[in-house]
Each structure stands twice: as structure tokens, then as C-alpha cells.
Short mmCIF file of C-alpha atoms in Angstrom, two decimals:
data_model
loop_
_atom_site.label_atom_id
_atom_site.label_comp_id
_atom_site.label_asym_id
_atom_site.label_seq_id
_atom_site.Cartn_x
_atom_site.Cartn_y
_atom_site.Cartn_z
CA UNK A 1 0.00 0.00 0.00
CA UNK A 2 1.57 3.70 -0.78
CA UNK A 3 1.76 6.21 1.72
CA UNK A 4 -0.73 8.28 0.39
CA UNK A 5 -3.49 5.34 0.57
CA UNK A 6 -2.49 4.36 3.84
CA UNK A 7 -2.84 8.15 4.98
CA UNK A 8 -6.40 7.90 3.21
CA UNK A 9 -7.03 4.25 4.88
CA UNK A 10 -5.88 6.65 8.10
CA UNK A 11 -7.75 9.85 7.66
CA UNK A 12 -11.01 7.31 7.19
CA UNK A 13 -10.79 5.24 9.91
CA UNK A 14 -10.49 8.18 12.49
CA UNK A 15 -13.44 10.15 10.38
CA UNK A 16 -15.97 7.13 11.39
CA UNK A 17 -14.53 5.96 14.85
CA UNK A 18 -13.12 8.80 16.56
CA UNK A 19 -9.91 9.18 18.76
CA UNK A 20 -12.56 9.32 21.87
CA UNK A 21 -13.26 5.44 21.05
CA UNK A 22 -10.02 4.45 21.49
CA UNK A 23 -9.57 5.98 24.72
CA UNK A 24 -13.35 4.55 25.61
CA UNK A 25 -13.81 0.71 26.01
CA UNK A 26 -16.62 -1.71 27.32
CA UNK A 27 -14.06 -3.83 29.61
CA UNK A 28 -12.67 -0.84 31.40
CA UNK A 29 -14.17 -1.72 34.72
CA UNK A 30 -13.64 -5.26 33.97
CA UNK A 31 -11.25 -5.91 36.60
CA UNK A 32 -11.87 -2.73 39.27
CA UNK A 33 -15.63 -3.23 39.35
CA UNK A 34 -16.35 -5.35 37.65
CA UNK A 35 -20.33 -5.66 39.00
CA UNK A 36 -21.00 -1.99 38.10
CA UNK A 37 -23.27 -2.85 35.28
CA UNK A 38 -25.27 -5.01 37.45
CA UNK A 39 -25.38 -2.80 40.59
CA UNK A 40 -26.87 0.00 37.92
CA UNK A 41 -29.66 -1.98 36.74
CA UNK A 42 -30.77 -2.76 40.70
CA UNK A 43 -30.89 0.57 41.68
CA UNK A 44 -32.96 1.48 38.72
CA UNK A 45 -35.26 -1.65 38.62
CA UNK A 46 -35.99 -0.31 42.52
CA UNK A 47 -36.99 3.01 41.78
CA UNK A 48 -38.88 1.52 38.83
CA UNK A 49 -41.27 0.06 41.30
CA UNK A 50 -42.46 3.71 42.65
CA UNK A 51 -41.27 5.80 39.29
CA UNK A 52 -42.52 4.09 36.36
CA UNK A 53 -40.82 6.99 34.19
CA UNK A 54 -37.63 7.23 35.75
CA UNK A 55 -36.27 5.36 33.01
CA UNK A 56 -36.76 8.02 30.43
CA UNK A 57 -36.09 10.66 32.44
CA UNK A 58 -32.06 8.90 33.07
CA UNK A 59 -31.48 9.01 29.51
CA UNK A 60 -32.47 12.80 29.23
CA UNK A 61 -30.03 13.37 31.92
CA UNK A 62 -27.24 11.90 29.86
CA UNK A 63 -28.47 13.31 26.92
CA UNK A 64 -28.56 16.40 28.78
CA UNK A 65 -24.58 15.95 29.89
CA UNK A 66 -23.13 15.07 26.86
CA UNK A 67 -24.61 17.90 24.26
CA UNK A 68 -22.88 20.67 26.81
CA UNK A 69 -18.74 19.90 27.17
CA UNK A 70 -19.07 15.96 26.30
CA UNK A 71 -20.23 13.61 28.65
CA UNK A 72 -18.65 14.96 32.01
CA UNK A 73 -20.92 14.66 34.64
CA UNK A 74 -21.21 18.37 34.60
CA UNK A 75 -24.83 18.39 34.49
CA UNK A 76 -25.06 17.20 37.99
CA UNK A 77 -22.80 19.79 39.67
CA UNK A 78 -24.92 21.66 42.48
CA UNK A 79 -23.78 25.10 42.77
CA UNK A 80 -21.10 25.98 45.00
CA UNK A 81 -18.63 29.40 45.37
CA UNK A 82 -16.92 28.66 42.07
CA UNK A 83 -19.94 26.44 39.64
CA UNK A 84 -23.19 28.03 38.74
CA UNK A 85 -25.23 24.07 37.85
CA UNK A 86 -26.02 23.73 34.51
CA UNK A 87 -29.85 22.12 36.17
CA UNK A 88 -30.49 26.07 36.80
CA UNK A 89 -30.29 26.73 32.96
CA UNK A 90 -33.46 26.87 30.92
CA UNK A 91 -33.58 23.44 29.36
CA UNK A 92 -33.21 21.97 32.52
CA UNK A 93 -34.79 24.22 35.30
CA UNK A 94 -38.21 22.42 36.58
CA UNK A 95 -37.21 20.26 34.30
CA UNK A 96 -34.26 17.44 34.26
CA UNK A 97 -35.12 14.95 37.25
CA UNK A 98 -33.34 11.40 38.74
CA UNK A 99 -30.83 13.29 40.25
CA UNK A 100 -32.16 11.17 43.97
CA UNK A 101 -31.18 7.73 41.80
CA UNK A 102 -28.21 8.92 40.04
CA UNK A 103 -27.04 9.84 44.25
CA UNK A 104 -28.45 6.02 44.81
CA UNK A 105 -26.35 4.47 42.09
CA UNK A 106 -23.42 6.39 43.15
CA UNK A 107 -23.81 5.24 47.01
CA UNK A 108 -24.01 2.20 45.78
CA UNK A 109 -20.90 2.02 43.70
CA UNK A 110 -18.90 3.66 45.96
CA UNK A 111 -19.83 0.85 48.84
CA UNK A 112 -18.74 -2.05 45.86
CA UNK A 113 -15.87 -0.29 44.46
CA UNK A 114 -14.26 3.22 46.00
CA UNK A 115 -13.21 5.77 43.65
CA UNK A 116 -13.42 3.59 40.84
CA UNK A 117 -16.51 4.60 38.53
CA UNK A 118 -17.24 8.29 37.49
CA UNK A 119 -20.76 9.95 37.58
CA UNK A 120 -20.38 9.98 33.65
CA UNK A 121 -19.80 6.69 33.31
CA UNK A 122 -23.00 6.09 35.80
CA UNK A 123 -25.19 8.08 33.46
CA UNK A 124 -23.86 5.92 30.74
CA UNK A 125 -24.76 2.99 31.91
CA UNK A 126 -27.86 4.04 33.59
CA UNK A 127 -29.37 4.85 29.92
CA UNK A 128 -28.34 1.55 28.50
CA UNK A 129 -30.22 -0.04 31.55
CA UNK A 130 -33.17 2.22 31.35
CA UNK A 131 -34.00 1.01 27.83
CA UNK A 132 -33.04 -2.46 28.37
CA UNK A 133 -35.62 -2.31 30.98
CA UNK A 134 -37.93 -0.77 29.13
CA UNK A 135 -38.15 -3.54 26.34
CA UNK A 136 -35.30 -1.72 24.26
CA UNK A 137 -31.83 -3.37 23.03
CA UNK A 138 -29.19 -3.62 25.15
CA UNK A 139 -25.66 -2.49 24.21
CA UNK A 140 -21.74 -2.68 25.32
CA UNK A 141 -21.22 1.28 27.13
CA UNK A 142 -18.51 1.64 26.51
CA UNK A 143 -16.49 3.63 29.50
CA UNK A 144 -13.80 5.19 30.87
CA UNK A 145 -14.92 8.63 31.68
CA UNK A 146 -13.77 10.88 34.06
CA UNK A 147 -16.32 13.39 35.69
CA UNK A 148 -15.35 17.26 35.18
CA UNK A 149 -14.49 19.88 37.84
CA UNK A 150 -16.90 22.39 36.68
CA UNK A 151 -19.97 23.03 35.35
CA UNK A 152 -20.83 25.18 31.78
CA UNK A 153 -24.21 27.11 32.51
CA UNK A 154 -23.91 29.73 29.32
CA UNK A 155 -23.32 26.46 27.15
CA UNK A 156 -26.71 24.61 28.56
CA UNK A 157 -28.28 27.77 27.63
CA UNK A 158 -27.03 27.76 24.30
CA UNK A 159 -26.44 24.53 23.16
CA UNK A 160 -29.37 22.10 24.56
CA UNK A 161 -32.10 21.44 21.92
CA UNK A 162 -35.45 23.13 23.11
CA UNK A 163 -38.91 21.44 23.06
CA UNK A 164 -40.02 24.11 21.00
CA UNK A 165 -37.40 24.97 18.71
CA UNK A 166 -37.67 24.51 14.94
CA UNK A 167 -36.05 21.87 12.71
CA UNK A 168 -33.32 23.75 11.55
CA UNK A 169 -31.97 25.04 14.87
CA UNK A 170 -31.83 21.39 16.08
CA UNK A 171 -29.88 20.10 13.38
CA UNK A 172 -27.74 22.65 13.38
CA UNK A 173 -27.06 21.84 16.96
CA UNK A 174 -26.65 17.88 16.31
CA UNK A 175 -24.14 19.03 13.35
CA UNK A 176 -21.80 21.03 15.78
CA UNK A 177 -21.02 17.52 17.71
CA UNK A 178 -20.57 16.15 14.70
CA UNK A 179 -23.97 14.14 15.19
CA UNK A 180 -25.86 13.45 11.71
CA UNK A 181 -29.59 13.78 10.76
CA UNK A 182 -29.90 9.92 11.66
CA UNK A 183 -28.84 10.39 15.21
CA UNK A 184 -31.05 13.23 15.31
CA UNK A 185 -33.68 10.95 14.60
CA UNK A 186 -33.22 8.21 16.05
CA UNK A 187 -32.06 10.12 19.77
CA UNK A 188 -35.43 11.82 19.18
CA UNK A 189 -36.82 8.44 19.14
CA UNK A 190 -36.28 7.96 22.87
CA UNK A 191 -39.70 9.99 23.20
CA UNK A 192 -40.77 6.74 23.01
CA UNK A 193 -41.22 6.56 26.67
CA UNK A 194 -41.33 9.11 29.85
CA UNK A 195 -43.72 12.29 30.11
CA UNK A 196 -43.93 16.09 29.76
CA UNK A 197 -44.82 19.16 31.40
CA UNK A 198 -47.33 20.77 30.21
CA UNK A 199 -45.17 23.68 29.83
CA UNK A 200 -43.14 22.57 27.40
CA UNK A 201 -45.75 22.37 24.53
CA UNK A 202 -48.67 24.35 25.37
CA UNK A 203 -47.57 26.96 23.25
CA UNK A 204 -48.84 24.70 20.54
CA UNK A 205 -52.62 24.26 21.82
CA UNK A 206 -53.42 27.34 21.92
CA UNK A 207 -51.16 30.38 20.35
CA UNK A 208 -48.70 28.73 18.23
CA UNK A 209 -45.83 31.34 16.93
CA UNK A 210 -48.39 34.03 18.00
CA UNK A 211 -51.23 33.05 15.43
CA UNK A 212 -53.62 32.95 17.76
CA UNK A 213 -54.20 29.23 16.63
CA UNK A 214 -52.94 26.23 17.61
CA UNK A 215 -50.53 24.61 15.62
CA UNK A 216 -51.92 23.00 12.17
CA UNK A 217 -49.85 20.18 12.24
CA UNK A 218 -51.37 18.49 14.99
CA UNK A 219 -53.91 15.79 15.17
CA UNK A 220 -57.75 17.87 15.90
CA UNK A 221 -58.56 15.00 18.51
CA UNK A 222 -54.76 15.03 19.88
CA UNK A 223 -55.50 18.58 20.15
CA UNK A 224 -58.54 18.16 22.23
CA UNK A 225 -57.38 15.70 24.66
CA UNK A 226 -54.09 17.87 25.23
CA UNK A 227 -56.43 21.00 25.95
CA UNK A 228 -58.61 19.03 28.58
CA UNK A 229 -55.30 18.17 30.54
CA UNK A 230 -53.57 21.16 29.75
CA UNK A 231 -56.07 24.47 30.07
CA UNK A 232 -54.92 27.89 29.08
CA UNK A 233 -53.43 29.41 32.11
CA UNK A 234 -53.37 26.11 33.54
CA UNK A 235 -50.95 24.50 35.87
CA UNK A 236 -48.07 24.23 33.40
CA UNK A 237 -45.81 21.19 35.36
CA UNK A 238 -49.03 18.54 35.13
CA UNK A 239 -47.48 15.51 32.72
CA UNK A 240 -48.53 13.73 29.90
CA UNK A 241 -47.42 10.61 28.05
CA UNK A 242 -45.33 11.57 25.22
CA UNK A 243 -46.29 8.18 23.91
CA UNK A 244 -49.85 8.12 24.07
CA UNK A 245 -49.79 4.33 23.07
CA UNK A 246 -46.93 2.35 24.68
CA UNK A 247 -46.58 5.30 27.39
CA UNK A 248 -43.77 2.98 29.57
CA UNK A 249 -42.26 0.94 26.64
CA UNK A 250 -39.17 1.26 24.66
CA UNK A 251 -40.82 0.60 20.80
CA UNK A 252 -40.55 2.35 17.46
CA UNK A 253 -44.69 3.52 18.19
CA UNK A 254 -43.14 7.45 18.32
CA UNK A 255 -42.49 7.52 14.60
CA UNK A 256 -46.26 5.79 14.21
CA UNK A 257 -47.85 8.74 16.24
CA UNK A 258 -45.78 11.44 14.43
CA UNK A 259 -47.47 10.26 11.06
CA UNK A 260 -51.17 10.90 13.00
CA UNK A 261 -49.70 13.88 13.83
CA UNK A 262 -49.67 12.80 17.28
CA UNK A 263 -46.22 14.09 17.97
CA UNK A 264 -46.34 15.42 21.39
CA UNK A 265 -43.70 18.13 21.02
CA UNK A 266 -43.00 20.51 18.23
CA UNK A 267 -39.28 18.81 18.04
CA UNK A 268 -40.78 15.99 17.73
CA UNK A 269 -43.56 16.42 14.94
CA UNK A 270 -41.43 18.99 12.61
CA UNK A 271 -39.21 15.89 12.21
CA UNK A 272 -41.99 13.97 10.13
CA UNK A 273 -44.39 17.51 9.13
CA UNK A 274 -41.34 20.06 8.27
CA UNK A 275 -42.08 19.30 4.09
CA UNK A 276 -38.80 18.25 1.99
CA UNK A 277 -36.89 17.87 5.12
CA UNK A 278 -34.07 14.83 5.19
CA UNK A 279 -35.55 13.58 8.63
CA UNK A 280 -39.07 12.53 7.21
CA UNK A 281 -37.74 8.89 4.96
CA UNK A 282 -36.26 7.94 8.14
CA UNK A 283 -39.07 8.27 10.17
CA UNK A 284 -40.74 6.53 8.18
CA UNK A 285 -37.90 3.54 8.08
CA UNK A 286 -37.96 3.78 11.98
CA UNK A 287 -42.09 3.54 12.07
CA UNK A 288 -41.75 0.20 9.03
CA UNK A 289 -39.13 -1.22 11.31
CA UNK A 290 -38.40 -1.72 14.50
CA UNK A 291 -35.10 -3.73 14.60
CA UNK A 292 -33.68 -0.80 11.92
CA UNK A 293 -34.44 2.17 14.73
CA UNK A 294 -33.13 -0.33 17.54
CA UNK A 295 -30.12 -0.98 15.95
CA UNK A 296 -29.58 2.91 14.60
CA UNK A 297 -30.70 4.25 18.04
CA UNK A 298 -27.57 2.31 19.63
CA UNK A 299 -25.16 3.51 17.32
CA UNK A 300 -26.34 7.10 18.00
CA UNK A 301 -26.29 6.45 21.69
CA UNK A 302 -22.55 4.95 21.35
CA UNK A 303 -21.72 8.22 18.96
CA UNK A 304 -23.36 10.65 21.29
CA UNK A 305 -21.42 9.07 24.33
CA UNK A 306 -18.43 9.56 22.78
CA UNK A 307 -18.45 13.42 22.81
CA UNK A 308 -15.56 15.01 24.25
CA UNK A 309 -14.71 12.63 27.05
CA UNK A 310 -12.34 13.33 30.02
CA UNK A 311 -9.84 10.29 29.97
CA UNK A 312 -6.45 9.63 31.21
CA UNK A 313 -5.33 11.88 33.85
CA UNK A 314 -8.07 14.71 32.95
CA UNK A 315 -11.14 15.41 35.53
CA UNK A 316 -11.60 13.19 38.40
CA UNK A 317 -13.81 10.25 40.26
CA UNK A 318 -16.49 12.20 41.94
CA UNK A 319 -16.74 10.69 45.56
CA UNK A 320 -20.04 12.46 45.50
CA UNK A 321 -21.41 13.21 41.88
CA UNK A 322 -23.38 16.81 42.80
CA UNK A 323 -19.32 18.08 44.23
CA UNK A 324 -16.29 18.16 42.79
CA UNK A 325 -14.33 16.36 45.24
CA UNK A 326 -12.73 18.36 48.20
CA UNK A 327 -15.46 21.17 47.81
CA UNK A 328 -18.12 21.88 50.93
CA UNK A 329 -21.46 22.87 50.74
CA UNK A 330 -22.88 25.87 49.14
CA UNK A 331 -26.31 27.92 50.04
CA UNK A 332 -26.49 29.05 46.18
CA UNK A 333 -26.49 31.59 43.14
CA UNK A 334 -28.16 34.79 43.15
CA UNK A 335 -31.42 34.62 41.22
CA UNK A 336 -30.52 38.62 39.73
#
């Protein structure tokens, strides 16, 4: 082979794997905790017993991590004297929840293996258990994470998709971490399960992008049911299924409901409604076939874990995932 085809070969093989996935591996707590997977999966089959949505709302929180600095553990930084939490920024205040189990899984670890597993890695593996649970596929997390020292509250206001922002804005967001319109889809496709506040899509029942109507692209009888449990001027944090089918399952049902128009939030419909727009074949692929999402919504978890992650000597093990380790407690920000 010349040198200029091997450089090629090179250029290639880093394009579609990453440098991050060599420094990430499935076996990394193979011989320091090597339970960890297992101890996960407890903690969250317990709380599934009280918290039937607890599952989906795990996933957002890694979601949540990894689209601000990689997948860090920042998001679950508590303020202190030096760290304003990313939980206080708009996409996540009143909003991002599981924080209680994440503290469980952690107390947990820490009793098996001391100092061993980050609070990034937890999230990790707390997602793949969540959907396993949940009837989804099961993958190999891969791990090795270390957990950042501080938090990045300007880039959770900037960088997390909102629940009502348009198409466009969203991709562009997916693009800038190098995610395509596939993962966009198919991460989207995790609405399969879990709830929302009526908050986050009222704006389409009612006054949609100040019409004065509601918006056209959804379902007239979908529109009436959300009304009834969502009144103008209501109480915005009441939740509804964002599945209204398989509320609690892990299926490919989402991409069904966003052809009735039955897409719960306006990220979610404009993905099958926006006309001309890349994302509607494969919702269509997703909604024909269920092993095709399953097996696209792994690689997109595996891709999307693999943003920017602390390895080697960089960050730390969190003793305690809402402090960096060594800091005390802190009364909190200033709301000005």
C-alpha cells in the first residue's frame, strides 16, 4: 500500500470511529468493578417500582450531559462558590429529574468499588439499563470517563435542543457535535417513553408562533385531549405521556404517532411535518421497522457518548457526583 493510501485508509478510519473510542472501552471496569453494570440496573429496577418513568427521564439526563462539554458529569454539579449548575439553565430548570437515583447508584458504587466509577460513566450505563428495561436493546457502554471539575451554565443555555425549537436550529445543533440527521432521529426516538410538562408544549394548543391558533400540524382529537389536561393558564408542570400508546415501553410507536400527527412536542412532529426535510424517509424507516431504529438508536447512543470525554489523567472520580471532590457545601447563586 503507498503512503498516500495508507494516509487515506488513516484519515477514514479516524473520520468514522473517533480518537474518543479508542480511549473509551466496554471492559474498562472489567477488573476494578467489575459488577458496576449489574449494581446500575438494581438501583434502577428499585426506583422503577415507585417511578414508572424514571427510566426516560435517566437518559435525558445523559443526553442532557453530553450535548454541553461531552459527557462529564457536569450536568449534575450543584452550585457551589466557584460552579453556577447547569440544572439552573433553561432546558433543565423544573425540568431534568433522577438526580435522587443517580445519588443512589453512586452510594451504591462507591460501597462495591471506591473511587473507581465516574458519575459519567453512571449516566452511561444508567441509559443503557433504562431502555433495556424498558423492552429496548441492550448495548456494550462503553467507558472510561472521568467526571469534570466544573460546570458550563452559558453552554446549557445555548447549546441544549429546546422542546419548542424549529427543525433547523436542532440540526444545526446535532451538526456542531458532529452528530448526523440519523442520530437526530433516532435520539429523538427515545420519546418513546417518559412524560412532559405541560409547559413545554402548550404553546402549541393554543397560540402557536403568536397566530392565535394552535398549531396545524397536529392531530384535531390530539388537540382536544391535550387541551382538557392542559387548560390555558393552567398548571403548566401537570405531565402527559409523550407516547400516548406504549406510554412505559421502549418501541418504534413514536415515529407511528408522528405520522397521526400525534407528535407530542413541536421537536418531535417537525421531524416527520417540516415538508422536503431529510428527517421525514427515516421516520418513516424507523415507524416500518423496529429492529432498523433499535439498531440505529444504539449507534447514536454509542456516537453521542463519545463526545468530548475526560480520559487519562483529565477530571476526576467524583466521591459524591453533585461536588467536585474536596469542595463543601454551598447555600447558592443569586437569582438577579
Amino acid at each position: 500500500m503507498s503512503s498516500s493510501n495508507l494516509l487515506i485508509v488513516l484519515v477514514i478510519f479516524i473520520s468514522l470511529f473517533g480518537m474518543s473510542n479508542a480511549q473509551l472501552n466496554s471492559t474498562f471496569y472489567a477488573n476494578s468493578c467489575p459488577n458496576i453494570s449489574r449494581i446500575v440496573r438494581g438501583v434502577i429496577q428499585q426506583a422503577l417500582q415507585s417511578d414508572p418513568r424514571i427510566g426516560a427521564s435517566l437518559i435525558r439526563l445523559h443526553f442532557h450531559d453530553c450535548f454541553v462539554d461531552g459527557c462529564d458529569g457536569s450536568l449534575l454539579l450543584d452550585n457551589s462558590s466557584t460552579i453556577r449548575t447547569e440544572k439552573d439553565a433553561g432546558p433543565n430548570l423544573a425540568s431534568v429529574r433522577g438526580f435522587d437515583v443517580v445519588d443512589n447508584i453512586k452510594t451504591a458504587a462507591e460501597n462495591a468499588c471506591r473511587g473507581v466509577v465516574s458519575c459519567a460513566d453512571i449516566l452511561a450505563i444508567a441509559a443503557e439499563a433504562s431502555v433495556s428495561l424498558a423492552g429496548g436493546p441492550s448495548w456494550n457502554v462503553l467507558l472510561g470517563r472521568r467526571d469534570s471539575r466544573t460546570a458550563n451554565f452559558a453552554g446549557a443555555s445555548r447549546f441544549l435542543p429546546s422542546a419548542s425549537e424549529g427543525l433547523t436550529n436542532i440540526t444545526a445543533k446535532f451538526a456542531a457535535l458532529n452528530l448526523s440527521v440519523t442520530d437526530l432521529v433516532a435520539l429523538s426516538g427515545a420519546h418513546t417513553f417518559g412524560r412532559a410538562q405541560c409547559f413545554t408544549f402548550i404553546n402549541r394548543l393554543y397560540n402557536f408562533s403568536g397566530t392565535g391558533n394552535p398549531d396545524r400540524t397536529l392531530n384535531s382529537s390530539y388537540l382536544a385531549t391535550l387541551r382538557r389536561i392542559c387548560p390555558q393558564n393552567g398548571n403548566g408542570s401537570i405531565v402527559t405521556n409523550l407516547d400516548l400508546t406504549t406510554p412505559d415501553r421502549f418501541d418504534n410507536n413514536y415515529f407511528s404517532n408522528l405520522r397521526r400527527r400525534q407528535g407530542l412536542l413541536q421537536s418531535d412532529q417537525e421531524l416527520f411535518s417540516t415538508n422536503g426535510a431529510p428527517t421525514v424517509a427515516i421516520v418513516n424507516n424507523f415507524r416500518r421497522h423496529q429492529s432498523r431504529f433499535f439498531a440505529s438508536f444504539v449507534q447514536s447512543m454509542i456516537n453521542m457518548g463519545n463526545i468530548s470525554p475526560l480520559t487519562g489523567s483529565r477530571g476526576e472520580i467524583r466521591s459524591d457526583c453533585k461536588r467536585v471532590n474536596g469542595a463543601g457545601n454551598w447555600v447558592g447563586w443569586s437569582s438577579s
